[in-house]
Every structure is written in C-alpha cells, then in structure tokens.
One Martini backbone bead per residue (centre of mass of N, CA, C, O) as a GRO file, in nm:
protein
  271
    1MET     BB    1  -5.889  -2.908  -0.836
    2ARG     BB    2  -5.993  -3.190  -0.893
    3THR     BB    3  -5.924  -3.393  -1.138
    4THR     BB    4  -6.214  -3.531  -1.162
    5GLU     BB    5  -6.346  -3.217  -1.185
    6GLN     BB    6  -6.232  -3.142  -1.446
    7ASP     BB    7  -6.250  -3.043  -1.752
    8SER     BB    8  -6.281  -3.138  -2.038
    9ARG     BB    9  -6.128  -3.177  -2.345
   10TYR     BB   10  -6.419  -3.171  -2.455
   11ALA     BB   11  -6.636  -2.891  -2.524
   12HIS     BB   12  -6.839  -3.051  -2.766
   13LEU     BB   13  -7.025  -3.303  -2.738
   14ASP     BB   14  -7.306  -3.205  -2.875
   15LYS     BB   15  -7.135  -3.174  -3.179
   16MET     BB   16  -7.068  -3.466  -3.198
   17SER     BB   17  -7.031  -3.741  -3.341
   18THR     BB   18  -7.032  -4.071  -3.298
   19LEU     BB   19  -6.752  -4.121  -3.368
   20GLU     BB   20  -6.612  -3.920  -3.207
   21LEU     BB   21  -6.710  -4.006  -2.935
   22LEU     BB   22  -6.569  -4.287  -2.934
   23GLU     BB   23  -6.280  -4.189  -3.004
   24GLY     BB   24  -6.249  -4.008  -2.756
   25MET     BB   25  -6.303  -4.233  -2.538
   26ASN     BB   26  -6.068  -4.425  -2.641
   27ALA     BB   27  -5.836  -4.215  -2.597
   28GLU     BB   28  -5.883  -4.184  -2.294
   29ASP     BB   29  -5.841  -4.488  -2.203
   30MET     BB   30  -5.534  -4.502  -2.284
   31SER     BB   31  -5.436  -4.394  -1.975
   32VAL     BB   32  -5.513  -4.589  -1.766
   33PRO     BB   33  -5.281  -4.802  -1.747
   34ARG     BB   34  -5.069  -4.601  -1.676
   35ALA     BB   35  -5.175  -4.519  -1.398
   36VAL     BB   36  -5.185  -4.783  -1.267
   37ARG     BB   37  -4.879  -4.849  -1.293
   38ALA     BB   38  -4.791  -4.621  -1.089
   39ALA     BB   39  -4.945  -4.827  -0.847
   40ILE     BB   40  -4.744  -5.090  -0.818
   41PRO     BB   41  -4.566  -5.047  -0.582
   42SER     BB   42  -4.778  -5.019  -0.368
   43MET     BB   43  -4.949  -5.281  -0.429
   44GLU     BB   44  -4.736  -5.491  -0.369
   45LYS     BB   45  -4.725  -5.434  -0.057
   46PHE     BB   46  -5.014  -5.484  -0.011
   47VAL     BB   47  -5.050  -5.768  -0.091
   48ASP     BB   48  -4.852  -5.883   0.091
   49ALA     BB   49  -4.999  -5.789   0.353
   50ILE     BB   50  -5.277  -5.952   0.290
   51VAL     BB   51  -5.146  -6.236   0.275
   52GLU     BB   52  -5.057  -6.253   0.560
   53ARG     BB   53  -5.347  -6.215   0.687
   54MET     BB   54  -5.494  -6.449   0.521
   55SER     BB   55  -5.307  -6.676   0.639
   56ARG     BB   56  -5.467  -6.605   0.939
   57GLY     BB   57  -5.789  -6.549   0.851
   58GLY     BB   58  -5.833  -6.310   0.677
   59ARG     BB   59  -6.001  -6.028   0.554
   60VAL     BB   60  -6.180  -5.848   0.268
   61PHE     BB   61  -6.283  -5.503   0.254
   62TYR     BB   62  -6.514  -5.336   0.065
   63VAL     BB   63  -6.551  -4.967   0.040
   64GLY     BB   64  -6.838  -4.788  -0.096
   65ALA     BB   65  -6.986  -4.573  -0.338
   66GLY     BB   66  -7.148  -4.632  -0.584
   67THR     BB   67  -6.951  -4.726  -0.824
   68SER     BB   68  -6.740  -4.815  -0.614
   69GLY     BB   69  -6.922  -5.004  -0.458
   70ARG     BB   70  -6.989  -5.187  -0.706
   71LEU     BB   71  -6.716  -5.289  -0.768
   72GLY     BB   72  -6.651  -5.434  -0.502
   73VAL     BB   73  -6.899  -5.633  -0.533
   74VAL     BB   74  -6.810  -5.766  -0.779
   75ASP     BB   75  -6.529  -5.868  -0.694
   76ALA     BB   76  -6.635  -6.034  -0.443
   77SER     BB   77  -6.857  -6.209  -0.619
   78GLU     BB   78  -6.604  -6.372  -0.789
   79ILE     BB   79  -6.452  -6.535  -0.605
   80PRO     BB   80  -6.590  -6.811  -0.539
   81PRO     BB   81  -6.618  -6.936  -0.831
   82THR     BB   82  -6.298  -6.904  -0.903
   83TYR     BB   83  -6.159  -6.999  -0.599
   84GLY     BB   84  -6.336  -7.136  -0.358
   85VAL     BB   85  -6.378  -6.860  -0.172
   86ARG     BB   86  -6.556  -6.784   0.127
   87ASP     BB   87  -6.585  -6.493   0.305
   88ARG     BB   88  -6.325  -6.311   0.228
   89PHE     BB   89  -6.481  -6.136   0.029
   90ILE     BB   90  -6.622  -5.803   0.092
   91GLY     BB   91  -6.901  -5.610  -0.020
   92ILE     BB   92  -6.958  -5.256   0.062
   93ILE     BB   93  -7.247  -5.029   0.051
   94ALA     BB   94  -7.395  -4.746   0.043
   95GLY     BB   95  -7.725  -4.842   0.138
   96GLY     BB   96  -7.682  -5.116   0.054
   97ASP     BB   97  -7.782  -5.356  -0.174
   98GLY     BB   98  -7.993  -5.168  -0.322
   99ALA     BB   99  -7.751  -4.982  -0.449
  100ILE     BB  100  -7.665  -5.154  -0.686
  101ARG     BB  101  -7.927  -5.046  -0.855
  102THR     BB  102  -7.997  -4.797  -0.662
  103ALA     BB  103  -7.983  -4.495  -0.567
  104VAL     BB  104  -7.870  -4.354  -0.238
  105GLU     BB  105  -7.937  -4.071  -0.122
  106GLY     BB  106  -7.683  -3.977   0.127
  107ALA     BB  107  -7.515  -4.239   0.220
  108GLU     BB  108  -7.219  -4.111   0.176
  109ASP     BB  109  -7.229  -3.878   0.410
  110ASP     BB  110  -7.190  -4.106   0.642
  111MET     BB  111  -6.915  -4.136   0.858
  112GLU     BB  112  -7.024  -4.401   1.048
  113GLN     BB  113  -7.157  -4.639   0.858
  114GLY     BB  114  -6.927  -4.801   0.750
  115TRP     BB  115  -6.827  -4.921   1.028
  116ARG     BB  116  -7.102  -5.044   1.089
  117ASP     BB  117  -7.115  -5.237   0.837
  118ILE     BB  118  -6.859  -5.393   0.927
  119GLY     BB  119  -6.943  -5.493   1.218
  120ALA     BB  120  -7.143  -5.709   1.138
  121PHE     BB  121  -6.855  -5.891   1.074
  122SER     BB  122  -6.655  -5.890   1.297
  123PRO     BB  123  -6.391  -5.751   1.313
  124ALA     BB  124  -6.035  -5.820   1.267
  125ALA     BB  125  -5.681  -5.773   1.280
  126ALA     BB  126  -5.657  -5.964   1.004
  127ASP     BB  127  -5.799  -5.751   0.856
  128THR     BB  128  -5.912  -5.582   0.562
  129VAL     BB  129  -5.958  -5.233   0.444
  130ILE     BB  130  -6.097  -5.093   0.114
  131GLY     BB  131  -6.110  -4.792  -0.001
  132ILE     BB  132  -6.350  -4.647  -0.238
  133ALA     BB  133  -6.262  -4.325  -0.415
  134ALA     BB  134  -6.225  -4.119  -0.657
  135SER     BB  135  -6.201  -3.855  -0.492
  136GLY     BB  136  -6.120  -3.921  -0.180
  137MET     BB  137  -6.401  -3.790   0.007
  138THR     BB  138  -6.582  -3.997   0.112
  139PRO     BB  139  -6.726  -4.032   0.418
  140TYR     BB  140  -6.791  -4.325   0.444
  141VAL     BB  141  -6.503  -4.424   0.386
  142LEU     BB  142  -6.325  -4.253   0.573
  143GLY     BB  143  -6.464  -4.367   0.832
  144ALA     BB  144  -6.380  -4.661   0.785
  145VAL     BB  145  -6.075  -4.648   0.766
  146ARG     BB  146  -6.016  -4.491   1.036
  147ALA     BB  147  -6.131  -4.707   1.230
  148ALA     BB  148  -5.989  -4.949   1.121
  149ARG     BB  149  -5.699  -4.850   1.190
  150ALA     BB  150  -5.756  -4.792   1.492
  151ALA     BB  151  -5.820  -5.116   1.527
  152GLY     BB  152  -5.570  -5.278   1.338
  153LEU     BB  153  -5.633  -5.254   1.059
  154LEU     BB  154  -5.581  -5.293   0.739
  155THR     BB  155  -5.516  -5.030   0.480
  156GLY     BB  156  -5.666  -4.901   0.190
  157GLY     BB  157  -5.676  -4.672  -0.117
  158ILE     BB  158  -5.892  -4.601  -0.390
  159THR     BB  159  -5.777  -4.352  -0.628
  160CYS     BB  160  -5.793  -4.037  -0.872
  161ASN     BB  161  -5.628  -3.869  -0.656
  162GLU     BB  162  -5.416  -3.663  -0.535
  163CYS     BB  163  -5.374  -3.601  -0.213
  164SER     BB  164  -5.602  -3.728  -0.051
  165PRO     BB  165  -5.779  -3.805   0.221
  166LEU     BB  166  -5.761  -4.107   0.183
  167SER     BB  167  -5.451  -4.132   0.158
  168GLY     BB  168  -5.424  -4.010   0.473
  169GLU     BB  169  -5.584  -4.287   0.619
  170VAL     BB  170  -5.384  -4.498   0.498
  171ASP     BB  171  -5.141  -4.721   0.458
  172PHE     BB  172  -5.240  -4.775   0.131
  173PRO     BB  173  -5.204  -4.577  -0.126
  174LEU     BB  174  -5.400  -4.577  -0.444
  175GLU     BB  175  -5.300  -4.405  -0.734
  176ALA     BB  176  -5.509  -4.318  -1.043
  177VAL     BB  177  -5.439  -4.063  -1.254
  178VAL     BB  178  -5.650  -3.994  -1.536
  179GLY     BB  179  -5.799  -3.751  -1.540
  180PRO     BB  180  -6.014  -3.610  -1.716
  181GLU     BB  181  -6.323  -3.649  -1.800
  182PHE     BB  182  -6.510  -3.672  -2.087
  183VAL     BB  183  -6.741  -3.627  -1.871
  184THR     BB  184  -6.762  -3.412  -1.654
  185GLY     BB  185  -6.715  -3.610  -1.339
  186SER     BB  186  -6.755  -3.908  -1.486
  187THR     BB  187  -6.635  -4.171  -1.266
  188ARG     BB  188  -6.734  -4.417  -1.457
  189MET     BB  189  -6.514  -4.420  -1.636
  190LYS     BB  190  -6.196  -4.398  -1.602
  191SER     BB  191  -6.217  -4.446  -1.301
  192GLY     BB  192  -6.369  -4.715  -1.311
  193THR     BB  193  -6.163  -4.869  -1.462
  194ALA     BB  194  -5.923  -4.847  -1.271
  195THR     BB  195  -6.061  -4.969  -1.040
  196LYS     BB  196  -6.105  -5.248  -1.183
  197LEU     BB  197  -5.802  -5.311  -1.228
  198MET     BB  198  -5.710  -5.292  -0.919
  199LEU     BB  199  -5.906  -5.520  -0.821
  200ASN     BB  200  -5.807  -5.748  -0.991
  201MET     BB  201  -5.509  -5.749  -0.904
  202ILE     BB  202  -5.539  -5.788  -0.609
  203SER     BB  203  -5.724  -6.055  -0.590
  204THR     BB  204  -5.553  -6.223  -0.777
  205ALA     BB  205  -5.283  -6.215  -0.648
  206VAL     BB  206  -5.380  -6.327  -0.383
  207MET     BB  207  -5.476  -6.592  -0.475
  208ILE     BB  208  -5.216  -6.689  -0.598
  209ARG     BB  209  -5.042  -6.670  -0.337
  210LEU     BB  210  -5.257  -6.884  -0.187
  211GLY     BB  211  -5.299  -7.138  -0.408
  212HIS     BB  212  -5.554  -7.101  -0.636
  213VAL     BB  213  -5.325  -7.158  -0.849
  214SER     BB  214  -5.219  -7.382  -1.129
  215GLY     BB  215  -5.021  -7.216  -1.299
  216SER     BB  216  -5.299  -7.075  -1.476
  217ARG     BB  217  -5.515  -7.229  -1.302
  218MET     BB  218  -5.856  -7.267  -1.167
  219VAL     BB  219  -5.841  -7.532  -0.923
  220ASP     BB  220  -6.101  -7.396  -0.727
  221MET     BB  221  -6.336  -7.388  -0.905
  222GLN     BB  222  -6.666  -7.379  -0.950
  223PRO     BB  223  -6.904  -7.611  -1.110
  224THR     BB  224  -7.199  -7.405  -1.183
  225ASN     BB  225  -7.188  -7.468  -1.485
  226SER     BB  226  -7.130  -7.580  -1.809
  227LYS     BB  227  -6.885  -7.420  -1.861
  228LEU     BB  228  -6.719  -7.480  -1.616
  229ARG     BB  229  -6.739  -7.797  -1.636
  230ASP     BB  230  -6.584  -7.804  -1.890
  231ARG     BB  231  -6.323  -7.673  -1.804
  232GLY     BB  232  -6.266  -7.855  -1.573
  233VAL     BB  233  -6.243  -8.115  -1.723
  234ARG     BB  234  -6.011  -8.031  -1.897
  235MET     BB  235  -5.817  -7.977  -1.669
  236LEU     BB  236  -5.822  -8.266  -1.539
  237MET     BB  237  -5.723  -8.417  -1.781
  238ASP     BB  238  -5.446  -8.251  -1.820
  239ALA     BB  239  -5.357  -8.329  -1.497
  240THR     BB  240  -5.415  -8.668  -1.536
  241GLY     BB  241  -5.455  -8.811  -1.840
  242MET     BB  242  -5.741  -8.822  -1.895
  243GLU     BB  243  -5.966  -8.955  -2.181
  244ASP     BB  244  -6.245  -8.948  -2.017
  245TYR     BB  245  -6.494  -8.731  -1.989
  246GLU     BB  246  -6.719  -8.860  -1.823
  247LYS     BB  247  -6.540  -8.932  -1.593
  248ALA     BB  248  -6.432  -8.666  -1.521
  249GLY     BB  249  -6.694  -8.532  -1.471
  250GLU     BB  250  -6.781  -8.706  -1.222
  251LEU     BB  251  -6.515  -8.632  -1.047
  252LEU     BB  252  -6.583  -8.326  -1.038
  253LEU     BB  253  -6.852  -8.364  -0.886
  254ARG     BB  254  -6.760  -8.513  -0.640
  255TYR     BB  255  -6.548  -8.299  -0.546
  256GLY     BB  256  -6.582  -7.970  -0.664
  257SER     BB  257  -6.274  -7.983  -0.788
  258VAL     BB  258  -5.983  -8.013  -0.937
  259ARG     BB  259  -5.784  -8.059  -0.723
  260LEU     BB  260  -5.953  -8.294  -0.562
  261ALA     BB  261  -5.967  -8.480  -0.821
  262ALA     BB  262  -5.660  -8.498  -0.886
  263GLU     BB  263  -5.572  -8.621  -0.621
  264ALA     BB  264  -5.737  -8.862  -0.628
  265TYR     BB  265  -5.640  -8.976  -0.900
  266ASN     BB  266  -5.312  -8.965  -0.835
  267SER     BB  267  -5.336  -9.151  -0.577
  268GLY     BB  268  -5.558  -9.402  -0.683
  269ARG     BB  269  -5.856  -9.391  -0.578
  270GLU     BB  270  -5.987  -9.316  -0.896
  271ILE     BB  271  -5.911  -9.555  -1.112
   0.00000   0.00000   0.00000
C-alpha cells in the first residue's frame, strides 16, 4: 500500500478532544521538514538544470490535479509580483482554472489532457515540466510528464511516495515521504505541506540564481500595493542612501522596480 494511503497512527480521531486533535496534527507536521530535507540532493541538481534552461528563455510548467494542482498554481502566481518575472512559471491544473475553487470530478483521470493543456502554451525544448502528485499515480500528471520528456523537455516530479510511477517517468524524481496522514489518505495535510515547501524552494532558488535577488532583497518585485510600495521605498533608500521618503517613492513608481530605480539614481540620472 502507498504510504499516503496507510492508516493514520491515530485510530480514534472522533473520540479526541480539540486540544488532542491540534497537538496530534502538530506532532505529525514535525516530520515534514525532515522528509523534504531528504530530497535536497535531487532538488539541487534539478534547480541547476532549470536555471540553465531558463537562462536560454525556458519556462517552468507546474502540472497537477486537486490540491497538488492548486499548490502549483499558487506558486506560479506569486512569481510575477515577487520577482518581476511574467509568464515564466505557469501553473496548470486538471479541469482548468475553475478547478482552483471547485473540484472537477474525473478530470485527473485523463492521461492525454495534461499534455494538451501544456500544448496551448507552445512548449519548447528549453522548457521544464514539473508534475505534482502526492500519490505519484495521477494519470493527468503522468501523461503530461511522459509526453514532455519524449518531446525533449526537462521533467521533474514531486511526490510523497517512494518508487511511484511518477518518479519513473521523470528526469528528476523529488520524493518527500512524510508517512501516513493524520486523517487517513487526506494528502492536503502533510503531503500538501511538503509539496508547498518544495515548490517554494525550487522557485525561490531558481529566481535567486537568475539574479532577481540582491543580497537578501527582492529588487525586482512589483510595487502593486501600499505594503509593497513601502517595502520597495525602504529598500531603495537603503540601496542608494536617499533620505527623502517621498522622493524615493516617486522614483520607485517611475521605474517600477527597486533595481531600475537604484540604477538610475546611482548613475546620477535621477539625483
């Protein structure tokens, strides 16, 4: 039996108090970072391969169903405002965007649809496809990575089971075996947390390696709301030595990113 389908270590959840439930879930969550850490050696090689391809104009496609698909869509959607990079990380979920909010029954069982959905973006050899499936058996995901690999794209697979079919279909299998879920089979729990952590690590490491972070700061982030504008202004003041908050704010809005505004100021064009 797949690890993600094994019985919970807690046999009588319906008899437990609220405190016992919360403490039990928290105790189980402690295992997630250790499981993710075991995948770092494979993740390192995968990130380096993605960076090489993205430096040639490649993109990253996340492909998943249900919770796995939603996590991919979330990660991809956060790249543009955080790093100023658009249309380079693309989240694809079985059943289409409507499945982000509402389950689309049966969509994940179509072996051909995943690659068809990627096909709408005219995939190229420099692109990467990351299949996401806690079980490692989702047909929608398996079909997508199999076709992508056959077409010469780089492929990776995020799963929470050892030696799953997904791992056998990709160039870089990333396995975080978190053990049985607190609620038997509910992979939105530990498996979902592990998946979120790995997606964070992959996309963040790639963006840093591609130069979208200076020091520890998101110098290409888009100042699209008051919180981000304030953060950007303070980063700009720190990077340039400017002391006038209002002037720094005007400069940031004019150039659209801390990097471009700082380059303009430090070159003497905007003193």
